[in-house]
CSV table of C-alpha atoms in Angstrom, one decimal:
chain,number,residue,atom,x,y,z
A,1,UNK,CA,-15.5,19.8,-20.1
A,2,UNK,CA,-16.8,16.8,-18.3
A,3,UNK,CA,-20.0,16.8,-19.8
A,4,UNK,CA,-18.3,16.7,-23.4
A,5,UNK,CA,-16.1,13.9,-22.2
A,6,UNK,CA,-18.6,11.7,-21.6
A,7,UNK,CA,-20.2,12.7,-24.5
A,8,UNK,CA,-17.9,11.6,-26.7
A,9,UNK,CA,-17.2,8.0,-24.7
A,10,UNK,CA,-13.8,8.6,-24.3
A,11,UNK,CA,-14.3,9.3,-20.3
A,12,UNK,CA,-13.2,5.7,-19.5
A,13,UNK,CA,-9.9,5.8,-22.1
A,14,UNK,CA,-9.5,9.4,-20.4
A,15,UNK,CA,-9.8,7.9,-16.7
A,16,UNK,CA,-7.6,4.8,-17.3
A,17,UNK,CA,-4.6,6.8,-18.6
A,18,UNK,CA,-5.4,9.3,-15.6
A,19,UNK,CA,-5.0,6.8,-13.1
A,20,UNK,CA,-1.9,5.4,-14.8
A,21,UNK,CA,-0.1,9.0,-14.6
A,22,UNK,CA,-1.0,8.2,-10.8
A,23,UNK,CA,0.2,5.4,-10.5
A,24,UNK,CA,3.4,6.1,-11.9
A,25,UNK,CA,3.5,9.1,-9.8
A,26,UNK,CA,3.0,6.5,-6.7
A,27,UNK,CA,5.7,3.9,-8.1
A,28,UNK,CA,8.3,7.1,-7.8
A,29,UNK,CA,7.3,7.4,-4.6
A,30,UNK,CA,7.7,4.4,-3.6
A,31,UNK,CA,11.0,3.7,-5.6
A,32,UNK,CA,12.5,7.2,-3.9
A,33,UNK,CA,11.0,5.7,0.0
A,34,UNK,CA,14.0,6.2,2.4
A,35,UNK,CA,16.0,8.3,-0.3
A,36,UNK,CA,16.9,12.0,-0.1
A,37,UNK,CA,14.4,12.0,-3.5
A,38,UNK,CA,11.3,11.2,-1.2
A,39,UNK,CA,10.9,14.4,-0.3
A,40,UNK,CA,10.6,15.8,-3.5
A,41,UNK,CA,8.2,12.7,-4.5
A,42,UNK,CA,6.0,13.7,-1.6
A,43,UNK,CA,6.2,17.6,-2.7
A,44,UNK,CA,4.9,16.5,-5.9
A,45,UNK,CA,2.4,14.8,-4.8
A,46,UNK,CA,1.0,17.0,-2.2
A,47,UNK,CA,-1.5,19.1,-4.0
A,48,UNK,CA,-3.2,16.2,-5.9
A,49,UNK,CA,-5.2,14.9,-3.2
A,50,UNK,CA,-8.4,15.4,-5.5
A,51,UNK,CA,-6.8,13.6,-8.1
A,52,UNK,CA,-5.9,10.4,-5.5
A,53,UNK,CA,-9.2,10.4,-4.6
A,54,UNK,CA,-10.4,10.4,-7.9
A,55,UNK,CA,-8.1,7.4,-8.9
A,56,UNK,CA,-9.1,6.0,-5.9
A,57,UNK,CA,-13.2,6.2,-6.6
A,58,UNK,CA,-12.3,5.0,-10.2
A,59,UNK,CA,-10.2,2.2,-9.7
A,60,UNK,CA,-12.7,0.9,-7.1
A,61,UNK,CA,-15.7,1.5,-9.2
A,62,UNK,CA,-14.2,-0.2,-12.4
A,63,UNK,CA,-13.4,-3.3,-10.2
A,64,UNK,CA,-9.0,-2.5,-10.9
A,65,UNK,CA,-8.0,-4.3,-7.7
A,66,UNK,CA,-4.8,-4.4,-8.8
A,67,UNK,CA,-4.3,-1.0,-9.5
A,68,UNK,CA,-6.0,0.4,-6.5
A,69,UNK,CA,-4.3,-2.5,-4.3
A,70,UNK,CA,-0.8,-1.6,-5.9
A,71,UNK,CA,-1.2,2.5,-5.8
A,72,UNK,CA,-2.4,2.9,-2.2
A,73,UNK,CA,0.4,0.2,-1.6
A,74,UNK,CA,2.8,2.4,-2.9
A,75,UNK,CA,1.7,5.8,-1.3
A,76,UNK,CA,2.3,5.0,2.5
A,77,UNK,CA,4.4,7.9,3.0
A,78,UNK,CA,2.2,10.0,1.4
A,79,UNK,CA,-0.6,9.1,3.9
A,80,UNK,CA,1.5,9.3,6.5
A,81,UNK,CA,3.3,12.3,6.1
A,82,UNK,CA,1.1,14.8,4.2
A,83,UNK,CA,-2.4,13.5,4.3
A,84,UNK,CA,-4.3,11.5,7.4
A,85,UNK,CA,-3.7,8.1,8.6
A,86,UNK,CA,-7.5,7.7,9.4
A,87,UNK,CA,-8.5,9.1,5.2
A,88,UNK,CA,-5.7,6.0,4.5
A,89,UNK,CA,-7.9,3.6,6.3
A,90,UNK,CA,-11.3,5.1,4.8
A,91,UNK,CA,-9.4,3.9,0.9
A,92,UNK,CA,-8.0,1.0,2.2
A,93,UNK,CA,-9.6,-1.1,4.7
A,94,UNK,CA,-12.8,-1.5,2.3
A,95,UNK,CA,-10.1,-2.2,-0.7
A,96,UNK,CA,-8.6,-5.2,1.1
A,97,UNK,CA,-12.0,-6.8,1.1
A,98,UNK,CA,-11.6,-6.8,-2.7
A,99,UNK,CA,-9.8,-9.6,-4.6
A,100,UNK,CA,-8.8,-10.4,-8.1
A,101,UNK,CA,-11.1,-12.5,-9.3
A,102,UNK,CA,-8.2,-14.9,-10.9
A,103,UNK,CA,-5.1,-14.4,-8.6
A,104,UNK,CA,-1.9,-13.6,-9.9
A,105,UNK,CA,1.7,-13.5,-8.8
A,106,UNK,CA,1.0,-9.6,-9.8
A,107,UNK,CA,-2.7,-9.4,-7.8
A,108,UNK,CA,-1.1,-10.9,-4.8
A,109,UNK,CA,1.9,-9.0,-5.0
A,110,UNK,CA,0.0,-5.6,-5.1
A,111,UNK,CA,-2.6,-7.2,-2.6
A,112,UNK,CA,0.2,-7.8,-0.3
A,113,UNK,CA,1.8,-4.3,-0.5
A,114,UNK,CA,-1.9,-2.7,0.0
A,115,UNK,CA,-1.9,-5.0,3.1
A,116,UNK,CA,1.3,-3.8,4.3
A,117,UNK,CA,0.6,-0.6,4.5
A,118,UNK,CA,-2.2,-1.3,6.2
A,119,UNK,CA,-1.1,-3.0,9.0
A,120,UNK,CA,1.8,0.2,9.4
A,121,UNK,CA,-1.4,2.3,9.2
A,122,UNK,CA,-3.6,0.6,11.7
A,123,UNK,CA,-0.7,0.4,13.9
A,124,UNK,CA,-0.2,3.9,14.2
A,125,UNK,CA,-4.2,4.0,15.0
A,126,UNK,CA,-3.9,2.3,17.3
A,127,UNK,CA,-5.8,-0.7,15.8
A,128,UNK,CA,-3.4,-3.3,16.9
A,129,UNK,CA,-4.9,-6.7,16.6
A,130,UNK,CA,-6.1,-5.0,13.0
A,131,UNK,CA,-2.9,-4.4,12.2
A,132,UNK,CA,-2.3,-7.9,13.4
A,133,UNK,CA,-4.3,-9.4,11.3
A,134,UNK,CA,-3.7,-7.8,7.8
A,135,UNK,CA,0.2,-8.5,8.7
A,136,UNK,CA,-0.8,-12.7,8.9
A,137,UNK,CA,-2.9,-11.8,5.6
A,138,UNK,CA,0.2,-10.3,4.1
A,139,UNK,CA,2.5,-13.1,5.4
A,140,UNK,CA,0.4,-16.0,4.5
A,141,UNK,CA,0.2,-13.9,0.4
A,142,UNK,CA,4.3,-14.2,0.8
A,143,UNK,CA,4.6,-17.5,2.4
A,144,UNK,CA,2.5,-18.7,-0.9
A,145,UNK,CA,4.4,-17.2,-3.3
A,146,UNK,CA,8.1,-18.2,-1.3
A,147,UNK,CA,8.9,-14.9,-1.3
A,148,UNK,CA,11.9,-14.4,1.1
A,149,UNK,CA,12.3,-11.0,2.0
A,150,UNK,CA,8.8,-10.3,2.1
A,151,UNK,CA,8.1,-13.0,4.3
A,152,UNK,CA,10.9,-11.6,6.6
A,153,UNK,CA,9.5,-8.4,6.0
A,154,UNK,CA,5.7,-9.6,6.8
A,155,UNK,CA,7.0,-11.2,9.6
A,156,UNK,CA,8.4,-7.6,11.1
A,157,UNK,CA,5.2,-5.9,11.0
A,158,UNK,CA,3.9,-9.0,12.8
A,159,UNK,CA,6.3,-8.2,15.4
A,160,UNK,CA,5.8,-4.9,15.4
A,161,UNK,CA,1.7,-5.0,15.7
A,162,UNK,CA,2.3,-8.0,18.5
A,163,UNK,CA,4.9,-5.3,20.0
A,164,UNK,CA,2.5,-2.6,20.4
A,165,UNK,CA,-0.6,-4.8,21.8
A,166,UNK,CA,1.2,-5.6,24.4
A,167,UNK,CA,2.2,-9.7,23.4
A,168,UNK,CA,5.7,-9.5,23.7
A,169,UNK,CA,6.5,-13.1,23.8
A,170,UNK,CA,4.5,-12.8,20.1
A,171,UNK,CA,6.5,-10.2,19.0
A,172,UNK,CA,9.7,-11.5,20.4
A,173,UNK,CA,8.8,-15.1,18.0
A,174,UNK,CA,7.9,-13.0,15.1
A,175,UNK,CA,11.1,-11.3,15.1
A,176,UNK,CA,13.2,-14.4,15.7
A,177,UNK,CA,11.7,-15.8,12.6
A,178,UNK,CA,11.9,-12.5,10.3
A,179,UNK,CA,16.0,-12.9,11.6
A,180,UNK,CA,16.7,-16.3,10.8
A,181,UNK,CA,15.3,-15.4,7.4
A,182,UNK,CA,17.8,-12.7,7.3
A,183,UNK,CA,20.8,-13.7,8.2
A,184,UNK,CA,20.4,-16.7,6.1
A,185,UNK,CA,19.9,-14.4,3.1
A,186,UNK,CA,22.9,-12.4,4.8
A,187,UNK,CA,20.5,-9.5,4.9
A,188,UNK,CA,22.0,-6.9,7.4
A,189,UNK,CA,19.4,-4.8,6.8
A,190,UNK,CA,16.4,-6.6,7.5
């Protein structure tokens, strides 16, 4: 079947529309994240490893940065909870290298949820000044695009990654700011 695919040059069509079943399979995961629907999200997801790899090796191939920054974004429960943290890290620490050759709001957004993740993932390596790191990439992304709650956001898994190396008094300043942010947008949750 493969062979006849790209015999009749419609392998790329075939792989873009592929990768954007995917990705919409990754968006309700990440729209269902902290809902009793995750679950079933993650279910779903669970036997298409081989197809996540394969949008993966696509997406990085065909130079979609976006796409590849926005979908392994989007699947950090799925890495976490059904696959392994350090497969996570083999897709995405050589994917945040990559950027959009013209930045968009919609580049940096997705760039800044791949980061995210990221951090979240090195952390629970054990990779702490990593994780440290991508978090500052992901903040400074926010801070450029004014994006409140993300900065707060950013900001927390500054903290967090500070937290687990050990710097409290680094942490303890990160958190301070990710609060001010909050309460001034009388976000209880944050």
């Amino acid at each position: 079947a493969l062979a006849q695919l790209v015999a009749s040059d419609e392998q790329e069509t075939v792989r873009r529309r592929h990768a954007a079943y995917f990705l919409s399979l990754a968006e309700k995961l990440g729209q269902a994240r902290d809902t009793p629907q995750e679950q079933e999200w993650l279910d779903r997801l669970e036997p298409e490893v081989a197809n996540v790899r394969a949008v993966n090796s696509w997406a990085i191939e065909r130079g979609e940065i976006e796409l590849a920054h926005r979908f392994n974004g989007l699947l950090f429960t799925y890495w976490i909870a059904r696959r392994s943290v350090a497969e996570a890290r083999y897709w995405l620490d050589p994917l945040l290298e990559l950027k959009a050759a013209v930045p968009t709001t919609a580049t940096l957004n997705a760039e800044a949820l791949a980061l995210d993740t990221a951090g979240y993932l090195a952390t629970v390596h054990h990779d702490f000044a990593h994780a440290l790191a991508v978090f500052q990439r992901e903040l400074a992304i926010h801070t450029a695009l004014n994006n409140q709650p993300a900065i707060a956001a950013a900001l927390r898994g500054c903290g967090f990654a500070a937290m687990f190396a050990g710097d409290l008094g680094q942490a303890g300043e990160y958190i301070e700011q990710s609060l001010i942010i909050c309460r001034a947008a009388l976000d209880r949750r944050g």
